[in-house]
Short mmCIF file of C-alpha atoms in Angstrom, two decimals:
data_model
loop_
_atom_site.label_atom_id
_atom_site.label_comp_id
_atom_site.label_asym_id
_atom_site.label_seq_id
_atom_site.Cartn_x
_atom_site.Cartn_y
_atom_site.Cartn_z
CA MET A 889 0.18 -0.26 0.19
CA THR A 890 0.98 3.60 -0.40
CA ALA A 891 2.32 5.26 2.51
CA PRO A 892 0.34 8.59 3.41
CA GLY A 893 1.64 11.81 2.18
CA PRO A 894 2.89 14.39 4.66
CA PRO A 895 0.06 15.98 7.00
CA VAL A 896 -1.66 19.16 5.50
CA PRO A 897 -1.26 21.76 7.87
CA PRO A 898 -4.31 23.34 9.41
CA PRO A 899 -5.77 26.81 7.67
CA PRO A 900 -5.35 29.89 9.21
CA VAL A 901 -7.72 31.85 11.46
CA THR A 902 -9.57 34.00 9.43
CA SER A 903 -11.51 36.73 9.73
CA ALA A 904 -14.64 34.39 8.61
CA SER A 905 -13.83 31.81 11.42
CA SER A 906 -13.42 34.86 13.90
CA GLY A 907 -16.74 36.27 12.86
CA ALA A 908 -18.31 33.12 13.21
CA ARG A 909 -17.00 32.65 16.45
CA TYR A 910 -18.80 35.76 17.80
CA ALA A 911 -21.63 35.31 15.96
CA GLY A 912 -22.36 31.67 17.78
CA LEU A 913 -21.29 33.70 21.32
CA ALA A 914 -23.73 36.28 20.66
CA GLY A 915 -26.22 33.57 19.55
CA ALA A 916 -25.89 31.67 22.68
CA VAL A 917 -26.05 34.76 24.81
CA LEU A 918 -29.36 35.58 23.17
CA LEU A 919 -30.91 32.24 23.66
CA ALA A 920 -29.63 32.33 27.33
CA VAL A 921 -31.55 35.68 27.64
CA ALA A 922 -34.54 33.97 25.81
CA GLY A 923 -34.38 31.30 28.99
CA TYR A 924 -34.43 34.04 31.47
CA LEU A 925 -37.78 35.89 29.72
CA GLY A 926 -39.66 32.92 29.06
CA GLY A 927 -37.20 29.39 29.43
CA ALA A 928 -38.47 26.05 30.96
CA LEU A 929 -38.74 27.61 34.02
CA PRO A 930 -40.44 25.84 37.32
CA ASP A 931 -43.55 28.16 37.12
CA ALA A 932 -43.93 28.73 33.67
CA PRO A 933 -46.95 27.85 32.15
CA LEU A 934 -47.71 24.00 30.61
CA GLY A 935 -49.26 23.83 27.23
CA ALA A 936 -48.06 27.01 25.59
CA THR A 937 -48.16 27.45 22.02
CA PRO A 938 -46.37 30.15 19.99
CA ALA A 939 -49.76 32.28 19.82
CA SER A 940 -50.09 32.11 23.45
CA ILE A 941 -46.38 32.93 24.68
CA TRP A 942 -46.52 36.04 21.96
CA ARG A 943 -49.32 37.21 24.04
CA THR A 944 -47.43 37.39 27.55
CA PRO A 945 -45.90 40.51 28.39
CA ASP A 946 -42.24 39.12 27.50
CA GLY A 947 -43.54 36.90 24.57
CA PRO A 948 -42.08 39.06 21.64
CA ALA A 949 -38.74 39.65 23.34
CA THR A 950 -38.99 35.79 24.19
CA LEU A 951 -39.47 34.66 20.94
CA THR A 952 -37.26 37.45 19.03
CA CYS A 953 -34.09 36.54 21.01
CA TRP A 954 -34.80 32.95 20.72
CA LEU A 955 -35.10 33.04 16.97
CA ALA A 956 -32.65 35.46 16.63
CA GLY A 957 -30.22 33.49 18.49
CA THR A 958 -30.81 30.10 16.87
CA VAL A 959 -30.14 31.52 13.67
CA LEU A 960 -26.91 32.82 14.67
CA LEU A 961 -25.71 29.79 16.58
CA VAL A 962 -26.96 27.72 13.54
CA GLY A 963 -25.40 29.67 11.11
CA ALA A 964 -22.07 30.00 12.56
CA TRP A 965 -21.90 26.26 13.16
CA TRP A 966 -22.72 25.65 9.88
CA SER A 967 -20.54 28.00 8.23
CA LEU A 968 -17.48 25.90 9.55
CA ARG A 969 -19.00 22.44 8.94
CA GLU A 970 -16.00 21.45 6.98
CA GLY A 971 -13.59 22.11 9.96
CA ALA A 972 -12.62 24.86 12.73
CA PRO A 973 -9.40 26.45 11.81
CA SER A 974 -7.59 24.05 14.60
CA THR A 975 -8.89 21.48 17.18
CA ARG A 976 -8.00 23.66 20.33
CA TRP A 977 -10.10 26.60 18.36
CA ALA A 978 -12.90 24.43 18.18
CA TYR A 979 -12.73 23.38 21.73
CA VAL A 980 -12.21 27.03 22.80
CA THR A 981 -14.95 28.22 20.53
CA ALA A 982 -17.22 25.15 21.69
CA GLY A 983 -16.61 26.07 25.43
CA LEU A 984 -16.98 29.69 24.92
CA TRP A 985 -20.57 29.06 23.49
CA ALA A 986 -21.51 26.77 26.34
CA LEU A 987 -20.95 29.40 28.98
CA PRO A 988 -23.78 31.52 28.55
CA LEU A 989 -26.25 28.08 28.45
CA LEU A 990 -24.40 26.82 31.26
CA VAL A 991 -25.87 29.53 33.57
CA ALA A 992 -29.16 29.83 31.64
CA PRO A 993 -32.31 28.24 33.18
CA PRO A 994 -33.57 25.03 31.77
CA LEU A 995 -34.13 25.48 27.63
CA GLY A 996 -36.05 23.26 25.00
CA SER A 997 -37.62 21.05 27.08
CA ARG A 998 -38.91 20.26 30.50
CA ASP A 999 -37.38 16.50 30.89
CA VAL A 1000 -34.88 17.49 33.72
CA TYR A 1001 -37.68 18.26 35.86
CA SER A 1002 -38.91 14.70 35.39
CA TYR A 1003 -35.29 13.38 36.06
CA ALA A 1004 -35.53 15.53 39.21
CA CYS A 1005 -38.58 13.62 40.21
CA GLN A 1006 -37.78 10.42 39.17
CA GLY A 1007 -34.58 10.82 41.58
CA TRP A 1008 -36.67 12.06 44.25
CA THR A 1009 -38.93 9.07 43.95
CA TYR A 1010 -35.96 6.66 44.40
CA ALA A 1011 -34.23 8.57 46.90
CA HIS A 1012 -37.20 8.23 48.76
CA GLY A 1013 -37.41 4.08 48.55
CA VAL A 1014 -40.12 4.00 45.69
CA ASP A 1015 -39.42 2.03 42.47
CA PRO A 1016 -39.67 4.62 39.61
CA TYR A 1017 -40.27 1.53 37.36
CA THR A 1018 -43.42 0.78 38.87
CA VAL A 1019 -44.77 4.05 40.41
CA GLY A 1020 -45.17 7.61 38.16
CA VAL A 1021 -43.59 10.54 39.99
CA ALA A 1022 -47.35 11.52 40.66
CA ALA A 1023 -48.41 8.64 42.62
CA ALA A 1024 -44.88 8.88 44.48
CA GLY A 1025 -45.89 12.20 45.58
CA CYS A 1026 -42.88 14.39 44.14
CA PRO A 1027 -42.95 17.89 45.56
CA TRP A 1028 -42.03 19.38 42.41
CA LEU A 1029 -44.90 17.58 40.47
CA ASP A 1030 -46.32 20.92 39.06
CA THR A 1031 -42.94 21.76 36.97
CA VAL A 1032 -43.43 18.03 35.10
CA ALA A 1033 -44.87 17.72 31.86
CA PRO A 1034 -48.46 15.87 32.25
CA ILE A 1035 -47.35 13.67 29.83
CA TRP A 1036 -44.70 12.20 32.16
CA ARG A 1037 -46.45 12.61 35.67
CA ASP A 1038 -47.91 8.98 35.31
CA THR A 1039 -45.35 6.95 33.45
CA PRO A 1040 -42.47 4.80 34.84
CA ALA A 1041 -38.93 5.86 34.45
CA PRO A 1042 -37.92 4.82 30.83
CA TYR A 1043 -34.42 5.33 31.81
CA GLY A 1044 -31.64 2.75 33.19
CA PRO A 1045 -30.44 2.15 36.86
CA VAL A 1046 -27.34 4.11 35.71
CA PHE A 1047 -29.15 7.15 35.59
CA VAL A 1048 -31.84 6.70 38.01
CA LEU A 1049 -28.84 6.61 40.38
CA LEU A 1050 -27.48 9.50 39.18
CA ALA A 1051 -30.70 11.50 39.38
CA ALA A 1052 -31.21 10.35 43.14
CA LEU A 1053 -27.55 11.47 43.93
CA ALA A 1054 -28.48 14.85 42.24
CA VAL A 1055 -31.31 15.30 44.56
CA GLY A 1056 -29.42 14.48 47.56
CA LEU A 1057 -26.66 16.84 46.76
CA GLY A 1058 -28.81 19.82 45.71
CA GLY A 1059 -31.59 19.27 48.42
CA GLY A 1060 -34.42 21.67 46.85
CA LEU A 1061 -35.03 21.88 43.27
CA THR A 1062 -32.71 24.41 42.12
CA GLY A 1063 -29.90 22.23 43.52
CA THR A 1064 -31.03 19.31 41.66
CA ILE A 1065 -31.17 20.78 38.35
CA VAL A 1066 -27.57 22.07 39.08
CA ALA A 1067 -26.61 18.93 39.85
CA LEU A 1068 -28.24 17.20 36.67
CA ARG A 1069 -26.95 19.80 34.62
CA VAL A 1070 -22.97 19.20 36.00
CA ILE A 1071 -23.43 15.61 35.26
CA ALA A 1072 -24.63 16.48 31.83
CA VAL A 1073 -21.69 18.30 31.54
CA ALA A 1074 -19.42 16.01 32.83
CA GLY A 1075 -20.69 13.37 30.11
CA LEU A 1076 -19.71 16.13 27.27
CA LEU A 1077 -16.59 16.45 28.91
CA LEU A 1078 -15.68 12.78 28.48
CA ALA A 1079 -16.85 12.83 25.00
CA ALA A 1080 -14.83 15.70 24.23
CA LEU A 1081 -11.56 14.15 25.94
CA CYS A 1082 -12.49 10.90 23.59
CA LEU A 1083 -12.45 12.63 20.36
CA PRO A 1084 -8.87 13.09 20.21
CA ALA A 1085 -7.97 10.05 21.79
CA LEU A 1086 -10.00 8.51 19.08
CA ALA A 1087 -7.71 10.31 16.30
CA ARG A 1088 -4.82 9.19 17.90
CA ALA A 1089 -6.04 5.67 17.80
CA ALA A 1090 -6.99 6.40 13.80
CA GLY A 1091 -2.98 6.70 13.28
CA VAL A 1092 -2.24 10.05 13.34
CA PRO A 1093 -1.62 12.93 15.99
CA ALA A 1094 -4.84 14.85 16.56
CA ARG A 1095 -3.21 17.80 18.44
CA GLN A 1096 -3.57 20.78 16.05
CA GLY A 1097 -2.23 24.34 16.52
CA ARG A 1098 0.05 27.01 15.54
CA GLY A 1099 2.63 25.10 13.51
CA ALA A 1100 1.44 21.95 14.21
CA SER A 1101 -0.02 18.98 11.76
CA THR A 1102 -3.29 18.32 11.06
CA GLY A 1103 -5.21 15.41 13.09
CA TRP A 1104 -7.09 12.62 11.41
CA ALA A 1105 -9.96 10.91 13.14
CA ALA A 1106 -11.01 7.71 11.27
CA GLY A 1107 -10.34 9.20 7.94
CA VAL A 1108 -11.39 12.94 8.45
CA PRO A 1109 -9.64 16.12 10.34
CA ALA A 1110 -9.93 16.07 13.96
CA ARG A 1111 -10.68 19.53 14.06
CA ARG A 1112 -13.79 18.83 11.79
CA ALA A 1113 -14.81 15.99 13.98
CA VAL A 1114 -14.43 17.92 16.94
CA TRP A 1115 -16.43 21.12 15.56
CA LEU A 1116 -19.37 18.87 14.47
CA ALA A 1117 -19.73 17.14 17.55
CA LEU A 1118 -19.41 19.41 20.33
CA ALA A 1119 -20.18 22.90 18.86
CA GLY A 1120 -23.50 22.10 17.55
CA PRO A 1121 -26.46 24.14 18.45
CA LEU A 1122 -28.22 21.02 19.76
CA VAL A 1123 -25.38 20.21 22.31
CA GLY A 1124 -25.54 23.63 23.74
CA VAL A 1125 -29.14 24.12 23.97
CA HIS A 1126 -30.30 20.43 24.96
CA LEU A 1127 -27.32 18.95 26.48
CA VAL A 1128 -26.19 21.64 28.60
CA ALA A 1129 -28.76 24.18 29.15
CA GLY A 1130 -31.38 21.05 28.95
CA ALA A 1131 -29.34 18.95 30.83
CA HIS A 1132 -30.54 15.85 29.34
CA ASN A 1133 -29.00 12.59 29.92
CA ASP A 1134 -28.04 11.83 26.26
CA ALA A 1135 -24.74 13.59 27.25
CA VAL A 1136 -23.85 11.06 29.90
CA MET A 1137 -24.61 7.91 27.35
CA LEU A 1138 -22.46 9.71 24.64
CA GLY A 1139 -19.59 10.31 26.88
CA LEU A 1140 -19.77 6.60 27.83
CA LEU A 1141 -20.23 5.16 24.62
CA LEU A 1142 -17.46 7.15 22.87
CA CYS A 1143 -14.99 6.12 25.77
CA GLY A 1144 -16.12 2.30 25.29
CA LEU A 1145 -15.20 2.45 21.79
CA LEU A 1146 -11.78 4.42 22.02
CA VAL A 1147 -10.88 1.02 24.30
CA VAL A 1148 -11.85 -1.09 21.79
CA VAL A 1149 -10.04 0.84 19.10
CA ARG A 1150 -6.70 1.67 21.16
CA ARG A 1151 -6.42 -2.02 22.77
CA PRO A 1152 -8.08 -4.55 19.88
CA GLY A 1153 -7.87 -8.27 20.94
CA ARG A 1154 -7.12 -7.52 24.71
CA PRO A 1155 -9.39 -9.41 26.75
CA ALA A 1156 -9.17 -6.85 29.59
CA ALA A 1157 -9.74 -4.06 27.19
CA LEU A 1158 -12.88 -5.66 25.74
CA LEU A 1159 -14.28 -6.48 29.21
CA LEU A 1160 -13.62 -2.77 30.09
CA ALA A 1161 -15.33 -1.66 26.79
CA GLY A 1162 -18.21 -3.96 27.74
CA ALA A 1163 -18.68 -2.37 30.70
CA LEU A 1164 -18.24 0.95 29.34
CA LEU A 1165 -20.99 0.08 26.87
CA GLY A 1166 -23.30 -1.75 29.24
CA LEU A 1167 -23.15 1.63 31.52
CA ALA A 1168 -24.21 3.46 28.32
CA VAL A 1169 -27.09 1.11 27.73
CA THR A 1170 -28.27 1.68 31.37
CA VAL A 1171 -28.48 5.35 30.91
CA LYS A 1172 -30.54 4.86 27.69
CA ALA A 1173 -31.20 1.76 26.04
CA SER A 1174 -30.61 2.93 22.47
CA ALA A 1175 -26.73 2.55 22.88
CA VAL A 1176 -27.11 -1.10 22.48
CA VAL A 1177 -27.22 -0.60 18.60
CA VAL A 1178 -23.47 0.22 18.80
CA VAL A 1179 -22.32 -3.16 20.65
CA PRO A 1180 -22.22 -5.31 17.48
CA PHE A 1181 -20.04 -3.09 16.09
CA ALA A 1182 -17.82 -2.43 19.10
CA VAL A 1183 -16.91 -6.18 18.74
CA LEU A 1184 -15.84 -5.59 15.04
CA ALA A 1185 -13.49 -2.39 16.40
CA GLY A 1186 -12.08 -4.97 18.71
CA MET A 1187 -11.02 -7.57 16.24
CA PRO A 1188 -7.48 -6.76 15.66
CA ASP A 1189 -6.95 -9.18 12.68
CA GLN A 1190 -8.46 -12.43 11.60
CA TYR A 1191 -11.82 -11.99 10.60
CA THR A 1192 -13.06 -15.56 11.20
CA VAL A 1193 -16.06 -16.81 13.12
CA ARG A 1194 -13.77 -18.49 16.00
CA ALA A 1195 -12.36 -15.07 16.36
CA LEU A 1196 -15.68 -13.17 16.01
CA VAL A 1197 -17.01 -15.45 18.93
CA ARG A 1198 -13.99 -15.14 21.31
CA HIS A 1199 -13.96 -11.32 21.39
CA CYS A 1200 -17.83 -10.93 21.28
CA GLY A 1201 -17.47 -13.29 24.46
CA TRP A 1202 -15.27 -10.96 26.22
CA LEU A 1203 -16.98 -7.72 25.14
CA ALA A 1204 -20.39 -9.26 26.17
CA GLY A 1205 -19.16 -10.47 29.67
CA GLY A 1206 -18.27 -7.09 30.43
CA LEU A 1207 -21.54 -5.72 29.10
CA LEU A 1208 -23.56 -8.22 30.91
CA GLY A 1209 -21.84 -7.71 33.97
CA ALA A 1210 -22.02 -3.94 33.86
CA LEU A 1211 -26.06 -4.50 33.85
CA LEU A 1212 -26.28 -7.07 36.35
CA VAL A 1213 -24.12 -5.24 38.95
CA THR A 1214 -26.06 -1.87 38.55
CA SER A 1215 -29.27 -3.63 38.55
CA ALA A 1216 -28.31 -5.40 41.83
CA VAL A 1217 -26.47 -2.28 43.24
CA SER A 1218 -29.65 -0.01 42.39
CA GLY A 1219 -32.00 -2.89 43.89
CA LEU A 1220 -34.43 -2.34 41.15
CA GLY A 1221 -33.40 -5.54 38.87
CA PHE A 1222 -34.60 -5.61 35.52
CA GLY A 1223 -37.63 -3.26 35.99
CA TRP A 1224 -36.17 -0.55 33.53
CA VAL A 1225 -36.96 -3.11 30.55
CA GLY A 1226 -40.49 -2.51 30.95
CA GLY A 1227 -40.37 1.07 31.19
CA LEU A 1228 -38.99 1.39 27.76
CA THR A 1229 -42.43 0.73 26.54
CA HIS A 1230 -43.71 4.13 27.53
CA SER A 1231 -41.06 6.02 25.60
CA GLY A 1232 -43.43 6.09 22.59
CA ASP A 1233 -46.29 7.31 24.30
CA SER A 1234 -45.66 10.64 22.52
CA GLU A 1235 -47.06 11.07 19.05
CA GLN A 1236 -45.09 13.54 16.81
CA TRP A 1237 -44.55 13.95 13.09
CA THR A 1238 -40.98 14.35 13.73
CA SER A 1239 -40.70 10.46 13.97
CA PRO A 1240 -41.22 9.41 9.90
CA PRO A 1241 -42.90 6.14 11.02
CA THR A 1242 -45.36 8.21 12.94
CA ALA A 1243 -45.69 10.80 10.25
CA VAL A 1244 -46.66 8.32 7.52
CA GLY A 1245 -48.95 6.58 10.08
CA PHE A 1246 -50.91 10.35 10.55
CA VAL A 1247 -50.93 10.51 6.78
CA VAL A 1248 -52.61 6.90 6.62
CA ASP A 1249 -54.87 7.94 9.23
CA TYR A 1250 -56.13 11.45 7.65
CA VAL A 1251 -56.72 9.65 4.25
CA GLY A 1252 -58.85 6.63 5.99
CA ALA A 1253 -60.59 9.67 7.64
CA LEU A 1254 -61.42 11.09 4.19
CA VAL A 1255 -63.15 7.89 3.17
CA GLY A 1256 -64.92 7.31 6.50
CA ARG A 1257 -62.27 4.98 7.82
CA ASP A 1258 -60.37 4.94 11.14
CA PRO A 1259 -57.26 2.98 10.57
CA GLN A 1260 -55.18 3.79 13.26
CA ALA A 1261 -52.03 3.27 11.34
CA VAL A 1262 -49.75 4.89 13.84
CA PRO A 1263 -48.91 1.92 16.10
CA VAL A 1264 -48.80 -0.44 13.14
CA LEU A 1265 -46.29 1.45 11.12
CA ARG A 1266 -44.45 1.89 14.45
CA ALA A 1267 -44.36 -1.47 14.48
CA VAL A 1268 -43.21 -2.18 11.09
CA ALA A 1269 -40.54 0.33 11.34
CA LEU A 1270 -39.01 -1.16 14.57
CA LEU A 1271 -39.12 -4.77 12.63
CA LEU A 1272 -37.61 -2.87 9.55
CA LEU A 1273 -34.68 -1.37 11.94
CA VAL A 1274 -33.82 -4.94 13.02
CA GLY A 1275 -33.23 -5.70 9.28
CA VAL A 1276 -31.44 -2.62 8.84
CA LEU A 1277 -29.04 -3.31 11.70
CA VAL A 1278 -28.34 -6.96 10.66
CA VAL A 1279 -27.58 -5.42 6.98
CA LEU A 1280 -25.30 -2.70 8.15
CA TRP A 1281 -22.96 -5.13 10.51
CA TRP A 1282 -22.97 -7.97 7.78
CA ARG A 1283 -21.94 -5.29 5.11
CA ALA A 1284 -19.13 -4.00 7.93
CA TRP A 1285 -18.19 -7.89 8.64
CA GLN A 1286 -17.54 -8.45 4.97
CA ILE A 1287 -15.73 -5.21 4.32
CA LEU A 1288 -13.60 -6.02 7.06
CA ARG A 1289 -12.85 -9.69 5.54
CA GLY A 1290 -11.92 -8.25 2.60
CA LEU A 1291 -9.61 -5.48 3.96
CA ASN A 1292 -8.00 -8.23 6.29
CA GLU A 1293 -6.88 -10.46 3.03
CA VAL A 1294 -5.00 -7.18 1.41
CA GLY A 1295 -3.36 -6.60 4.88
CA CYS A 1296 -5.11 -2.84 5.23
CA SER A 1297 -4.30 -0.83 8.07
CA GLY A 1298 -5.74 -0.94 11.72
CA VAL A 1299 -6.81 2.68 10.73
CA ALA A 1300 -8.97 1.68 7.97
CA ARG A 1301 -10.60 -1.31 10.21
CA SER A 1302 -11.49 1.19 12.70
CA ARG A 1303 -13.32 3.60 10.19
CA VAL A 1304 -15.30 0.61 8.89
CA ALA A 1305 -16.60 -0.11 12.22
CA LEU A 1306 -17.13 3.30 13.56
CA ARG A 1307 -19.10 4.25 10.27
CA GLY A 1308 -21.12 1.20 10.85
CA ALA A 1309 -21.81 2.35 14.53
CA ALA A 1310 -22.57 5.74 13.10
CA LEU A 1311 -25.18 4.19 10.22
CA ALA A 1312 -26.71 2.17 13.03
CA LEU A 1313 -27.56 5.14 15.69
CA VAL A 1314 -28.98 6.84 12.36
CA ALA A 1315 -31.14 4.08 11.59
CA THR A 1316 -32.52 3.91 15.29
CA VAL A 1317 -33.28 7.70 15.11
CA VAL A 1318 -34.84 7.73 11.87
CA LEU A 1319 -37.11 4.54 12.51
CA SER A 1320 -37.65 5.16 16.23
CA PRO A 1321 -41.35 5.63 17.33
CA VAL A 1322 -40.45 9.34 18.67
CA PHE A 1323 -37.90 11.69 17.61
CA HIS A 1324 -37.10 14.70 19.56
CA PRO A 1325 -34.50 17.26 18.71
CA TRP A 1326 -31.59 16.12 21.28
CA TYR A 1327 -32.12 12.62 19.77
CA ALA A 1328 -30.08 13.72 16.72
CA THR A 1329 -26.83 14.17 18.80
CA TRP A 1330 -26.72 10.42 19.12
CA PRO A 1331 -25.02 9.53 15.66
CA LEU A 1332 -23.59 13.09 15.59
CA ALA A 1333 -20.11 12.47 17.09
CA LEU A 1334 -19.55 9.17 15.14
CA LEU A 1335 -20.54 10.73 12.01
CA ALA A 1336 -18.35 13.85 12.60
CA LEU A 1337 -15.70 10.92 12.75
CA THR A 1338 -15.77 8.91 9.90
CA ALA A 1339 -18.59 10.87 7.13
CA ALA A 1340 -16.85 12.04 4.29
CA ARG A 1341 -19.31 14.38 3.19
CA THR A 1342 -21.05 16.51 6.05
CA THR A 1343 -24.23 18.16 4.48
CA TRP A 1344 -26.61 15.17 4.13
CA PHE A 1345 -26.44 15.19 8.50
CA VAL A 1346 -25.37 18.62 9.42
CA LEU A 1347 -28.49 19.99 7.41
CA PRO A 1348 -31.40 17.85 9.50
CA THR A 1349 -29.35 18.62 12.72
CA ALA A 1350 -29.37 22.50 12.13
CA ALA A 1351 -33.25 21.92 11.30
CA ALA A 1352 -34.14 20.21 14.23
CA ALA A 1353 -32.52 23.14 16.34
CA PHE A 1354 -35.74 25.33 15.37
CA LEU A 1355 -38.24 22.39 16.95
CA ALA A 1356 -38.22 23.45 20.34
CA LEU A 1357 -38.98 26.94 21.66
CA PRO A 1358 -37.28 28.03 25.10
CA ASP A 1359 -39.94 26.80 27.33
CA GLY A 1360 -39.91 23.28 26.03
CA THR A 1361 -42.94 24.23 23.47
CA ASN A 1362 -42.41 21.50 20.76
CA LEU A 1363 -43.34 23.20 17.17
CA ALA A 1364 -44.11 19.87 15.93
CA ARG A 1365 -47.38 19.43 18.55
CA VAL A 1366 -48.94 22.34 16.57
CA THR A 1367 -47.82 21.66 13.25
CA LYS A 1368 -49.21 18.03 13.21
CA ALA A 1369 -51.02 17.69 9.73
CA PRO A 1370 -48.71 19.79 7.55
CA GLY A 1371 -45.58 18.52 9.61
CA ALA A 1372 -46.66 15.11 8.88
CA LEU A 1373 -47.47 15.84 4.84
CA ALA A 1374 -43.77 17.11 4.34
CA MET A 1375 -42.11 14.59 6.26
CA THR A 1376 -43.96 11.69 4.15
CA ALA A 1377 -43.25 13.71 1.07
CA LEU A 1378 -39.77 14.22 2.31
CA LEU A 1379 -39.30 10.22 2.96
CA LEU A 1380 -41.07 9.32 -0.36
CA THR A 1381 -38.43 11.58 -2.44
CA VAL A 1382 -35.54 10.04 -0.61
CA LEU A 1383 -36.51 6.43 -1.33
CA ALA A 1384 -37.04 7.48 -4.82
CA ARG A 1385 -33.64 9.14 -5.29
CA THR A 1386 -32.23 6.33 -3.52
CA ARG A 1387 -33.77 3.59 -5.93
CA ARG A 1388 -32.65 5.65 -8.83
CA ALA A 1389 -29.29 5.78 -7.61
CA ALA A 1390 -29.19 2.04 -7.12
CA ARG A 1391 -30.53 1.04 -10.66
CA ALA A 1392 -27.36 3.36 -12.07
CA ALA A 1393 -25.02 1.55 -9.89
CA ARG A 1394 -26.22 -1.90 -11.17
CA ARG A 1395 -26.16 -0.47 -14.63
CA ARG A 1396 -22.61 0.74 -14.32
#
């Protein structure tokens, strides 16, 4: 194979990149102001609409600051989607943008209050997987969105333990919210630490700066990977200000993948990686789709069925150990698995299967029928997801076996496994019964590490930043019919274009 050429130095800091930095900072400040004027405050009215928000005394200022701030933050992130001037510059800018949001009230969602009440429930000796926060008597019940007051916790025991810890450390509601935000930021910091290490594991130093070489993370510049993964508007608004537990899941997920990429084939490393991935699963179960690809990343060479079983056994042992220990330590057993069924209680057109179900129901209503297609199409989509995950894994396995035969480097093998994991998370987001804006952060880091082109995933991520108002009002809720029609039309267009491209490829 041909040796790689000398690294290309990073582009210099220009007036355009400096302008993007301070435009994004201005956007973050405006979003923080919107949070104080009309964010997801404990006493904010529930069930608001854009019209009802506008009629409040601070409504026009709230919506203006939110829209202007989101436009500035999204525009600044988008303008450097091909890479920041350096990795260090990307880190500093992402941190700068996070500062105003770190001291803002909760933004874009009221989920952090659900976390607080679920932690309070467990801390007071009640099983959050069998009793809703209303029945448990949470003193902060009025802050929780009505849809989540009577449902069991849909999160694993690790996050329930963390939420209870936040309640113990915080004491009151405000202290608990601060503690939950600190936990979310810790998850982001762990993810941030893993990004350059993943770049180094790909074979080239990731550190960049004046006079330094460009790092490469699984085939793309590390400065681009860090920028896309950490500076995005969804990260600041939903993972920092909103304190969503997705940040903890992502930190553990990237850490587990880092271990297998850096120490492939070593039993102790595979056990540790399995434990980290198991902890990620016991925060949010959606992390489980990455595990089969982590097995591939942990195989150093000799992609045979025997080697696959051996490495899978070590990693699965660590994962199962983490599940058993955390379930036992919490005293909750595996009751959290049953709580996962309630995560689809919300119906919004932002989930493609749900949107198509809405459209089928609308068409049925026109002819006097009630198909009730939403649950059916959601079930079909989950079955399709299983098939897509199997195909993605099999394809990655076949590519790795082919690369092994030609003696390809570990860099290329890591790239294949990480790309498979990224696409598995994309499929999970697209085919899940529910989509919330912060779900787009799941595949973002791995796509930032592996994707050659950025527009196809940066554009929908940027669009998702406009879905949630500061107080947590989801615009999908007030645009049900037009949103469902638009999502269905988009889905059909993508499927038609994909089919044409496949036919053209077969003809060649």
